XYZ file of C-alpha atoms in Angstrom:
689
model
C 24.875 -43.795 -86.031
C 27.734 -42.989 -83.423
C 26.460 -39.254 -82.811
C 23.539 -40.332 -82.529
C 23.780 -43.273 -79.330
C 26.549 -40.131 -77.352
C 24.083 -38.180 -78.037
C 21.416 -40.390 -76.314
C 23.943 -41.254 -73.917
C 23.988 -38.213 -72.615
C 20.549 -37.309 -72.103
C 20.082 -40.448 -70.285
C 22.994 -39.060 -67.742
C 21.048 -35.329 -68.070
C 17.390 -37.192 -67.121
C 19.219 -38.132 -64.275
C 19.815 -35.725 -62.801
C 16.846 -34.319 -62.784
C 16.746 -31.268 -65.704
C 14.078 -29.177 -66.009
C 11.688 -29.932 -68.098
C 11.738 -26.580 -69.844
C 15.093 -27.904 -70.618
C 14.060 -31.973 -71.237
C 12.297 -30.386 -74.132
C 14.879 -28.330 -75.589
C 17.431 -31.420 -75.190
C 15.065 -33.055 -77.435
C 14.364 -30.622 -80.111
C 18.252 -30.423 -80.463
C 18.980 -33.979 -80.366
C 16.531 -35.085 -82.780
C 15.755 -31.955 -85.322
C 13.092 -30.032 -84.409
C 12.559 -26.222 -84.604
C 10.614 -25.342 -82.060
C 11.022 -21.901 -79.819
C 11.590 -21.749 -76.099
C 10.114 -18.562 -75.313
C 7.015 -19.560 -76.212
C 6.741 -21.607 -72.912
C 8.998 -19.880 -70.696
C 6.532 -16.416 -70.917
C 6.134 -14.436 -66.983
C 2.911 -14.286 -67.657
C 1.489 -17.983 -67.996
C 0.899 -19.042 -64.860
C 3.888 -22.256 -63.909
C 1.753 -25.061 -63.622
C -0.573 -23.744 -67.228
C 3.517 -23.831 -68.531
C 4.512 -27.369 -67.645
C 1.587 -29.072 -68.983
C 2.460 -27.155 -72.185
C 5.638 -28.676 -71.616
C 4.718 -31.608 -71.339
C 2.913 -31.552 -74.635
C 5.503 -30.645 -76.517
C 7.481 -33.618 -75.432
C 5.204 -35.490 -76.030
C 5.071 -34.139 -79.467
C 8.158 -34.792 -80.553
C 8.556 -38.769 -79.264
C 5.146 -39.760 -80.626
C 7.255 -37.799 -83.494
C 10.420 -39.934 -82.945
C 8.144 -42.949 -82.696
C 7.115 -42.269 -86.270
C 10.340 -42.667 -87.697
C 12.214 -44.995 -89.461
C 15.539 -45.330 -88.429
C 13.914 -46.370 -84.725
C 16.684 -48.688 -82.672
C 16.908 -50.531 -79.385
C 18.858 -48.019 -77.757
C 15.990 -45.123 -79.232
C 13.148 -47.205 -78.229
C 14.638 -47.602 -74.909
C 15.887 -44.267 -74.014
C 11.876 -43.260 -75.816
C 10.553 -45.644 -72.664
C 12.065 -44.245 -70.171
C 11.654 -40.525 -71.195
C 7.748 -41.129 -71.292
C 8.069 -41.969 -67.609
C 9.094 -38.885 -66.184
C 6.723 -37.432 -68.455
C 4.382 -39.202 -67.193
C 5.821 -38.589 -63.563
C 6.258 -35.065 -64.695
C 2.932 -34.478 -65.573
C 1.160 -36.224 -62.022
C 3.512 -33.772 -60.031
C 1.887 -30.643 -62.210
C -1.625 -32.305 -62.035
C -1.082 -32.470 -58.363
C 0.725 -28.988 -57.664
C -2.418 -27.604 -59.924
C -4.751 -29.267 -57.075
C -2.940 -28.069 -54.736
C -3.981 -24.477 -55.997
C -7.378 -24.945 -56.523
C -8.007 -26.349 -53.070
C -5.367 -24.041 -51.816
C -7.476 -21.305 -53.782
C -10.630 -22.830 -53.023
C -9.889 -22.992 -48.448
C -8.469 -18.781 -49.091
C -11.679 -17.598 -51.246
C -13.847 -19.637 -47.765
C -11.968 -18.055 -45.420
C -11.713 -14.313 -47.129
C -15.207 -14.692 -47.206
C -15.801 -15.630 -43.167
C -13.830 -11.958 -42.541
C -15.144 -9.780 -45.048
C -18.291 -10.889 -43.580
C -17.836 -9.486 -40.437
C -15.657 -5.682 -42.255
C -18.724 -5.243 -44.144
C -20.765 -5.513 -40.482
C -18.353 -2.654 -38.537
C -20.854 -2.031 -35.814
C -21.670 -5.339 -34.743
C -18.972 -7.447 -32.661
C -18.690 -10.782 -33.357
C -18.578 -12.721 -29.958
C -21.543 -10.089 -29.035
C -23.779 -12.260 -32.046
C -23.060 -15.379 -30.608
C -20.926 -18.489 -29.254
C -21.605 -19.951 -33.202
C -20.447 -16.728 -35.149
C -16.990 -16.260 -33.413
C -16.509 -19.976 -33.341
C -16.686 -20.009 -37.130
C -14.515 -16.657 -37.303
C -11.857 -18.516 -34.969
C -12.367 -21.288 -37.134
C -11.243 -18.990 -40.350
C -8.154 -17.773 -39.040
C -6.988 -21.342 -38.147
C -7.478 -22.071 -41.739
C -5.611 -19.698 -43.121
C -2.513 -20.568 -40.423
C -2.784 -23.923 -41.680
C -3.066 -22.318 -45.568
C 0.033 -20.566 -44.410
C 1.993 -22.852 -42.953
C 1.761 -25.793 -45.314
C 2.047 -23.456 -48.286
C 4.703 -21.510 -47.556
C 7.318 -24.850 -47.825
C 6.370 -25.554 -51.520
C 9.117 -24.703 -53.633
C 7.564 -23.341 -56.483
C 8.632 -20.240 -58.777
C 8.216 -17.099 -56.137
C 6.875 -15.101 -59.277
C 3.812 -16.923 -60.103
C 0.682 -18.051 -58.213
C 2.228 -19.337 -55.369
C 3.383 -15.671 -54.119
C 0.003 -14.179 -55.122
C -1.627 -17.082 -53.029
C 0.777 -16.435 -49.696
C 0.540 -12.261 -49.991
C -4.164 -12.865 -50.328
C -3.627 -15.186 -47.257
C -0.668 -12.945 -45.179
C -3.188 -9.743 -45.946
C -6.615 -11.467 -44.846
C -4.672 -13.132 -41.901
C -3.846 -8.851 -41.088
C -6.751 -7.620 -41.236
C -8.307 -10.909 -39.337
C -6.148 -10.017 -36.539
C -7.256 -5.789 -36.852
C -10.143 -7.234 -36.321
C -9.853 -9.635 -32.851
C -7.604 -6.598 -31.858
C -10.753 -4.571 -31.905
C -12.733 -7.266 -29.849
C -10.422 -7.814 -27.663
C -11.058 -3.838 -26.218
C -14.492 -4.732 -26.877
C -14.744 -7.402 -24.347
C -12.898 -6.155 -21.951
C -14.523 -3.120 -21.827
C -18.259 -4.899 -21.920
C -17.112 -6.929 -19.318
C -15.727 -4.584 -16.482
C -16.363 -5.654 -13.172
C -15.744 -2.738 -10.269
C -14.554 -3.722 -6.428
C -17.076 -3.164 -4.087
C -17.458 -0.353 -1.480
C -14.920 -1.274 1.076
C -12.334 -1.773 -1.169
C -13.020 2.073 -2.652
C -12.161 5.080 -2.049
C -10.672 6.184 2.064
C -13.059 8.322 4.459
C -11.272 9.810 7.268
C -13.032 9.310 10.775
C -14.328 12.182 12.026
C -12.703 11.434 15.368
C -9.024 11.200 13.792
C -6.288 13.455 16.145
C -3.194 14.981 14.754
C -0.475 15.287 17.141
C 1.236 18.383 16.728
C 5.338 18.776 17.603
C 4.504 21.803 20.284
C 3.478 19.777 22.839
C 0.364 22.050 22.860
C -2.588 20.606 24.837
C -4.933 18.090 23.711
C -8.361 16.723 24.594
C -9.064 14.397 27.156
C -10.558 12.133 25.145
C -8.449 8.577 24.896
C -6.329 9.420 22.078
C -5.129 5.607 22.005
C -8.702 5.324 21.164
C -8.244 7.533 18.550
C -5.473 6.169 17.516
C -6.922 2.878 16.827
C -9.518 5.141 14.930
C -6.467 6.156 12.696
C -5.185 2.516 12.401
C -8.129 -0.008 11.661
C -11.275 3.407 10.217
C -12.112 1.780 6.522
C -9.697 -1.494 7.739
C -10.951 -4.519 7.320
C -8.269 -8.365 8.047
C -9.702 -10.031 5.234
C -8.881 -8.661 1.310
C -9.967 -11.184 -0.816
C -8.338 -11.257 -5.061
C -11.633 -10.189 -6.847
C -12.797 -10.885 -10.142
C -11.955 -7.909 -12.486
C -13.134 -8.986 -15.740
C -16.363 -11.585 -15.714
C -15.891 -15.221 -15.559
C -17.803 -15.934 -18.415
C -16.200 -13.226 -20.684
C -12.324 -15.427 -19.465
C -12.875 -18.195 -22.367
C -13.615 -15.110 -25.337
C -10.314 -13.747 -23.808
C -8.192 -17.211 -23.461
C -9.311 -17.492 -27.485
C -8.715 -14.587 -28.416
C -4.889 -14.930 -27.353
C -4.743 -18.172 -28.528
C -5.595 -17.072 -32.738
C -3.442 -13.920 -32.518
C -0.304 -15.791 -30.561
C -0.580 -18.663 -33.491
C -0.416 -15.839 -35.780
C 3.218 -14.220 -34.438
C 0.337 -11.722 -33.550
C 1.370 -11.935 -29.344
C 2.774 -7.800 -29.237
C -0.467 -6.758 -30.392
C -2.211 -9.393 -28.248
C -0.272 -8.181 -25.402
C -0.698 -4.301 -26.773
C -4.009 -3.940 -26.557
C -4.393 -5.761 -23.288
C -1.848 -3.740 -20.969
C -3.727 -0.126 -22.668
C -7.447 -1.574 -21.685
C -6.121 -2.842 -18.260
C -3.902 0.468 -18.013
C -6.997 2.780 -18.130
C -9.322 0.199 -16.147
C -6.542 0.666 -13.613
C -5.980 4.629 -13.785
C -10.235 4.855 -13.606
C -9.469 3.163 -10.308
C -6.520 4.996 -9.105
C -8.994 8.268 -9.870
C -11.469 6.760 -7.335
C -9.050 6.106 -4.535
C -8.203 9.035 -4.940
C -4.486 8.383 -5.185
C -2.280 11.399 -6.767
C 1.526 12.070 -7.992
C 3.232 14.011 -5.696
C 7.226 15.240 -5.960
C 9.378 14.700 -3.820
C 9.213 18.916 -3.334
C 5.464 18.516 -3.329
C 5.883 16.173 -0.560
C 9.032 17.530 2.051
C 7.118 21.538 1.667
C 3.558 20.023 2.397
C 2.027 21.105 5.814
C 1.982 18.932 8.377
C -2.167 17.966 8.789
C -2.412 18.041 4.718
C 0.748 15.321 4.641
C -1.181 13.411 7.699
C -3.617 12.965 5.758
C -2.355 12.080 3.010
C 0.276 9.465 4.671
C -3.919 7.212 5.652
C -4.298 7.665 2.289
C -1.715 6.346 1.377
C -1.718 3.452 3.646
C -4.680 2.723 2.923
C -4.138 2.127 -0.711
C -1.030 0.156 -0.445
C -3.277 -2.299 1.111
C -5.855 -2.416 -1.267
C -4.302 -1.918 -4.824
C -1.789 -4.440 -3.457
C -3.763 -6.839 -2.001
C -6.790 -5.898 -3.808
C -6.065 -4.990 -7.364
C -3.217 -5.919 -8.298
C -3.309 -9.294 -6.658
C -6.663 -9.500 -8.504
C -4.871 -7.983 -12.115
C -2.112 -10.840 -11.498
C -4.540 -13.598 -11.401
C -6.948 -12.345 -15.392
C -3.346 -12.022 -16.124
C -2.129 -15.651 -15.624
C -5.934 -17.259 -17.026
C -5.518 -15.886 -19.969
C -1.628 -16.140 -21.000
C -0.213 -18.427 -19.352
C -0.062 -20.787 -21.590
C 2.073 -18.554 -22.794
C 5.000 -19.311 -20.833
C 7.361 -15.344 -19.008
C 4.410 -13.298 -21.150
C 2.328 -12.809 -18.122
C 5.016 -12.080 -15.773
C 5.900 -8.829 -18.796
C 2.772 -7.536 -19.320
C 2.011 -7.862 -15.306
C 4.847 -5.358 -14.813
C 4.222 -3.428 -17.521
C 0.620 -2.454 -15.926
C 1.805 -2.040 -12.340
C 5.021 -0.962 -12.634
C 3.747 3.006 -13.062
C 2.025 2.995 -9.910
C 3.594 0.503 -7.683
C 6.088 4.193 -8.465
C 4.543 6.586 -7.599
C 2.965 4.518 -4.557
C 7.009 3.924 -3.108
C 8.235 7.352 -4.712
C 5.659 8.918 -2.061
C 6.910 6.732 1.342
C 10.636 8.013 -0.253
C 10.047 11.298 0.151
C 8.040 10.966 4.139
C 11.398 8.974 4.659
C 13.480 11.879 3.245
C 11.811 14.331 5.869
C 12.861 15.633 9.215
C 12.637 13.453 12.126
C 10.157 15.402 14.446
C 7.722 14.017 17.431
C 4.972 14.440 15.251
C 5.954 12.237 12.590
C 6.304 8.824 13.943
C 2.591 7.361 13.964
C 2.465 8.082 10.886
C 5.732 6.544 10.154
C 5.255 3.410 12.302
C 2.171 3.032 10.164
C 3.779 2.684 6.900
C 6.401 0.287 8.487
C 3.954 -1.892 9.364
C 1.537 -1.841 6.314
C 5.057 -2.821 4.320
C 6.003 -5.438 6.702
C 2.281 -6.904 6.094
C 2.291 -6.285 2.457
C 5.993 -8.214 1.714
C 4.872 -11.621 1.168
C 2.316 -10.355 -1.466
C 4.860 -8.554 -3.508
C 7.447 -10.812 -3.238
C 4.314 -13.036 -4.749
C 3.280 -10.477 -7.076
C 6.693 -10.248 -8.558
C 8.588 -13.638 -7.907
C 9.842 -13.293 -11.156
C 13.011 -11.836 -12.384
C 11.474 -9.317 -14.335
C 9.698 -8.023 -11.291
C 12.820 -7.982 -9.044
C 13.626 -4.422 -9.285
C 10.021 -3.314 -7.230
C 10.844 -6.108 -4.962
C 14.495 -4.901 -4.153
C 12.806 -1.128 -4.084
C 10.056 -2.172 -1.610
C 12.424 -3.672 0.545
C 14.215 -0.973 0.666
C 11.520 1.789 1.230
C 10.658 -0.219 4.608
C 14.350 -0.241 5.502
C 14.403 2.797 5.389
C 10.840 4.502 6.952
C 12.195 1.970 9.841
C 14.778 3.551 10.561
C 13.725 6.749 10.503
C 11.415 5.292 12.388
C 13.271 4.023 14.829
C 15.838 7.480 15.347
C 12.931 9.561 15.866
C 11.557 7.146 18.529
C 14.826 7.347 20.476
C 15.376 11.204 19.533
C 12.105 12.202 21.434
C 13.125 12.177 25.302
C 15.783 14.567 23.468
C 12.780 16.390 22.089
C 11.039 16.674 25.638
C 14.217 18.416 26.977
C 14.687 20.468 24.304
C 10.645 21.758 24.530
C 10.887 25.374 24.935
C 9.918 26.041 28.921
C 8.182 29.689 29.097
C 9.671 31.947 32.290
C 5.806 31.809 33.478
C 4.857 29.067 35.381
C 1.737 27.426 33.756
C -1.306 28.387 35.346
C -2.832 27.027 38.824
C -0.984 24.169 38.662
C -2.797 21.890 37.009
C -1.815 18.595 34.253
C 1.102 20.702 31.624
C 0.194 20.120 28.648
C 3.642 19.030 27.737
C 2.227 16.517 30.788
C -0.820 15.420 28.907
C 1.134 15.359 25.489
C 3.699 13.016 26.386
C 1.547 10.022 28.802
C -0.261 10.287 25.782
C 2.070 9.734 23.511
C 4.043 7.113 24.728
C 0.733 5.735 25.841
C -0.629 5.093 21.871
C 3.184 4.107 21.736
C 1.952 0.540 23.052
C 0.117 -0.404 20.290
C 3.312 -0.583 18.571
C 5.335 -2.865 20.961
C 5.855 -5.367 18.707
C 7.120 -3.356 15.767
C 9.156 -0.522 18.565
C 11.010 -3.314 19.728
C 12.335 -5.451 16.400
C 13.268 -1.955 15.065
C 15.250 -1.091 19.144
C 15.962 -4.273 19.619
C 19.786 -4.236 18.202
C 20.368 -0.713 20.086
C 23.209 -0.817 22.318
C 21.173 0.447 24.979
C 23.302 2.379 28.367
C 22.444 3.610 30.761
C 24.212 5.912 33.496
C 20.839 6.410 35.557
C 21.098 3.896 38.193
C 17.759 4.909 39.473
C 16.761 4.067 35.723
C 18.387 0.366 35.721
C 16.459 -0.193 38.649
C 13.530 0.371 37.614
C 13.724 -1.819 34.205
C 15.259 -4.349 36.694
C 12.549 -4.141 39.357
C 9.213 -3.427 36.343
C 9.996 -5.176 33.164
C 11.448 -8.316 34.363
C 9.602 -9.411 37.021
C 6.061 -7.878 35.502
C 6.842 -7.898 31.443
C 8.038 -10.195 29.311
C 11.817 -9.572 28.553
C 10.572 -9.649 25.011
C 9.601 -6.114 25.875
C 13.014 -4.554 27.399
C 14.433 -2.972 24.478
C 10.758 -0.366 23.768
C 10.212 -0.151 27.754
C 13.228 0.627 28.549
C 12.949 3.618 26.315
C 9.726 4.022 27.993
C 10.659 4.520 30.739
C 13.556 6.762 29.656
C 11.080 8.897 28.350
C 9.211 9.178 31.225
C 12.158 10.270 33.473
C 12.970 13.305 31.052
C 9.162 14.026 31.682
C 10.349 14.697 35.102
C 12.780 16.111 34.790
C 11.083 18.461 32.935
C 8.162 18.935 34.966
C 10.344 19.023 37.991
C 12.090 22.530 36.464
C 9.098 23.884 35.858
C 7.789 23.609 38.783
C 10.111 26.221 40.459
C 8.311 28.597 38.308
C 6.061 29.006 40.810
C 7.429 31.195 43.917
C 4.362 29.662 46.235
C 6.297 26.472 47.562
C 3.062 24.758 47.827
C 1.637 25.275 44.587
C 5.339 23.956 43.389
C 4.087 20.689 46.069
C 0.720 20.339 43.921
C 1.882 21.226 40.312
C 3.848 17.806 40.593
C 1.455 15.630 42.273
C -0.805 16.150 39.887
C 1.316 15.800 36.931
C 2.351 12.795 38.508
C -1.105 11.200 39.245
C -1.830 12.448 35.839
C 1.482 9.704 34.978
C 0.583 6.991 37.519
C -3.028 7.501 35.538
C -2.212 7.206 32.801
C 0.027 3.801 33.307
C -2.365 2.239 35.533
C -5.167 2.293 33.446
C -3.551 1.361 30.201
C -0.897 -1.038 28.342
C 1.469 0.807 30.149
C 1.491 -1.330 33.476
C 3.117 -4.061 31.371
C 5.758 -2.009 30.855
C 6.092 -0.461 33.622
C 5.637 -3.016 36.052
C 3.811 -3.033 39.588
C 7.342 -1.165 41.022
C 7.599 1.985 39.852
C 3.398 3.290 39.917
C 3.642 1.842 43.911
C 7.053 4.017 44.254
C 4.825 6.978 42.129
C 1.442 6.733 43.906
C 4.108 7.454 46.709
C 5.819 10.104 45.077
C 1.778 12.137 44.460
C 1.371 11.898 48.564
C 4.424 13.049 50.172
C 3.652 16.366 47.336
C 0.312 15.770 49.006
C 1.659 16.275 52.810
C 3.670 19.115 51.401
C 1.693 21.232 50.306
C -0.339 20.869 54.277
C 2.850 21.675 55.581
C 3.446 24.785 53.846
C 0.110 25.824 53.089
C -0.714 25.109 57.166
C 1.648 25.150 59.319
C 1.685 28.653 59.743
C -2.032 29.244 59.769
C -2.820 26.662 62.026
C -0.032 27.621 64.305
C -1.802 31.263 64.789
C -4.724 28.425 67.054
C -1.723 27.196 68.982
C -0.862 28.344 72.541
C 2.659 29.099 72.751
C 2.680 29.129 76.775
C 2.816 25.601 77.113
C 1.396 25.943 80.613
C -1.688 27.304 80.198
C -4.824 26.157 79.598
C -6.412 29.300 78.131
C -5.579 32.482 76.311
C -6.649 36.250 77.300
C -9.667 37.682 76.080
C -7.351 40.228 73.693
C -5.331 37.337 73.082
C -8.029 35.484 71.766
C -9.756 38.572 69.526
C -6.213 38.921 68.259
C -5.606 35.240 67.208
C -9.211 35.363 65.551
C -8.875 38.084 63.687
C -5.328 36.799 62.407
C -6.810 33.581 61.273
C -9.474 34.787 59.826
C -7.168 36.760 57.660
C -5.006 34.021 56.714
C -7.452 31.580 55.791
C -9.284 34.199 53.424
C -5.315 34.663 51.944
C -5.485 30.997 51.142
C -8.742 30.898 50.460
C -8.355 34.099 47.854
C -5.581 31.921 46.198
C -5.736 28.304 46.670
C -9.636 28.281 45.054
C -8.246 29.819 41.904
C -4.887 27.268 41.903
C -6.498 23.330 39.596
C -6.550 19.680 40.319
C -8.532 18.211 37.727
C -8.699 15.034 39.211
C -11.980 14.312 41.032
C -10.392 12.283 43.136
C -7.463 13.586 43.938
C -8.417 16.550 45.167
C -11.527 15.773 47.059
C -9.052 12.956 48.853
C -6.740 16.977 49.982
C -9.340 18.376 50.906
C -10.404 16.048 53.059
C -7.231 15.653 54.412
C -6.529 19.518 54.927
C -10.038 19.520 56.435
C -9.491 17.025 59.164
C -6.409 18.555 60.304
C -7.691 22.377 60.393
C -11.372 22.107 61.316
C -9.647 19.891 63.852
C -7.516 22.496 65.207
C -9.575 25.416 64.357
C -12.760 23.434 66.839
C -9.828 23.430 69.489
C -9.087 26.525 69.479
C -12.475 27.643 69.804
C -13.468 25.913 72.306
C -10.804 27.184 74.522
C -11.512 30.186 73.655
C -14.929 30.338 73.769
C -15.360 31.657 77.121
C -13.564 35.073 76.772
C -15.306 35.909 74.187
C -18.184 36.316 72.658
C -20.044 34.341 68.833
C -19.931 37.607 68.059
C -15.982 38.226 67.477
C -15.840 34.342 66.182
C -15.914 35.499 61.795
C -16.209 32.052 60.432
C -17.657 28.834 62.529
C -16.463 25.160 61.987
C -19.364 24.605 59.128
C -18.084 27.817 57.146
C -14.435 26.779 56.927
C -15.510 23.056 56.053
C -17.473 24.754 53.070
C -14.882 26.842 52.488
C -11.880 24.229 52.443
C -13.911 22.335 49.109
C -13.897 25.287 47.784
C -10.153 25.185 47.221
C -8.473 23.609 43.929
C -11.080 24.263 41.791
C -9.892 26.824 40.108
C -11.773 29.213 39.643
C -11.205 32.040 42.674
C -13.157 33.293 44.471
C -13.422 36.221 47.534
C -14.680 35.775 51.332
C -16.779 38.549 51.861
C -18.279 37.760 55.064
C -19.557 40.881 56.540
C -18.827 40.907 60.822
C -22.076 40.622 61.973
C -22.221 40.840 66.016
C -24.621 38.254 67.212
C -27.217 38.530 69.717
């Protein structure tokens, strides 16, 4: 009996450490001499909760036998009572687990049926069927998620019912996630919205003018106006963030995102979302005409083609960044904001390839040569980037987008430096431009003058940008006259804010005048030299006086150059007509009349000289009508007055038939001069009766 008491004490200590039910059953059997095969209750093929029920029944059977024994003691009865309490507790727990498994399986089966029902109808989309169907499907997914989370925490045999149910739940959840991916793509495609026509492809105006580096002649149409069309054609000051997906689809997309992220399928959601939106972006880029050029392609491209691509690039940059990507970012934020930085990473993923394409083209341009014809395009590109700077900083403000921000800023700096250098070296390009050994025909406005003046006239449209770029340029000029022009023309008449730009524009015109002076010396006729300079300086004054250049050059510059035009007109008259009119003057100051022979000879000599002037100078050109008529009137006044006086003095010596040209004839012929069409006087000498 002492041994029995020891066993009872050992059993109680064993119970206190909550031994497994199967061990408890074995202990009872061994203590009290019962024979039992534990293998009957531990078969792995028997579900856990059923095995526990068998063990409890066996334990109670042993305890019932002990109660019926004849050698019960108080200790035994107390021990059996304690055992009964433990068995009841274990039975209650086992029953609870049994109910949990049953409830889990029931709920899982219901969710499975909902998921499987749509797999058999894979041609019908859930969200197309209505909000009730979509809601029921999402509820089934929520149910599966809840079951998995609750059931995962249970401490049960992993080789039993527990593992089987978890595997079923994971499988059906995976199937549901796959279906949600399909629904996501379908919704994005079905409810995709296309941009308005004003945000579509770039169309170049037919009136666009392209500068080239050869300083060839351009049409007289205002290049400034053409440049304005170049810069603003197809552009609008209004840019809007638009809905790339119909608003009614946003709640659907958010519900799918929430379900997939809650199920740890956020990566799969993002990949499907990004790939679908990338496809939409690629389609839009095709509509915009965006092409991928290598640096080598850009550097080898003909200027006309390259200039067109630059204009398309400028248009595309604004539309893609300010409209499309801004709208795309809003879409990502609408769907993914609640998931932290996921939205930023996804947006960067969809936009980085497009931004790389645009920035690479700009970098290729920045690597090109410094040629005058590129300046306007460089300034356009720089202004586009400067205008978009805040947009880029806002789109990629997170650390994830820092690489794009940095590359954007660096490209703007590179283009600005190239534009500044090209502008500052434009004067050198004028000075080193090819000078033909032959003079410009007719003494008209040289193509170089037209090119340069229209060029700098257009530059005034970029005054603020140029001033910003060259403001830090050290201005050193050794020309005192130019410094005087700077002081009087700029500081008195124009805001000193634009002094750096104005200084360089004045320097360019100074270089142009030097080049024109050299070209004028190619003419052998001194009179034609003056006509050439008069024409070209007058053209310069016209361009300055009729444009924003007047604010850069000032009134003093205009007055000085108008005076130069008049001086060249006076010099022309002196060079041409002094020798001709000398034939009409009497060398003998005391004589008031000519002899008959002298009168005839002087008439003949004057007629020959006039005909020579007429023959050559009708081929000379003064394109400006007002300037031409002014010089014709001035010439006519001097010549006609001298000729009328001469004819009056000789009228008594010779008959009218000896006078080849009347005063009216001369006046008419003088107004044929400078029209650019050579003529000859075939005047038949007819004796008047």
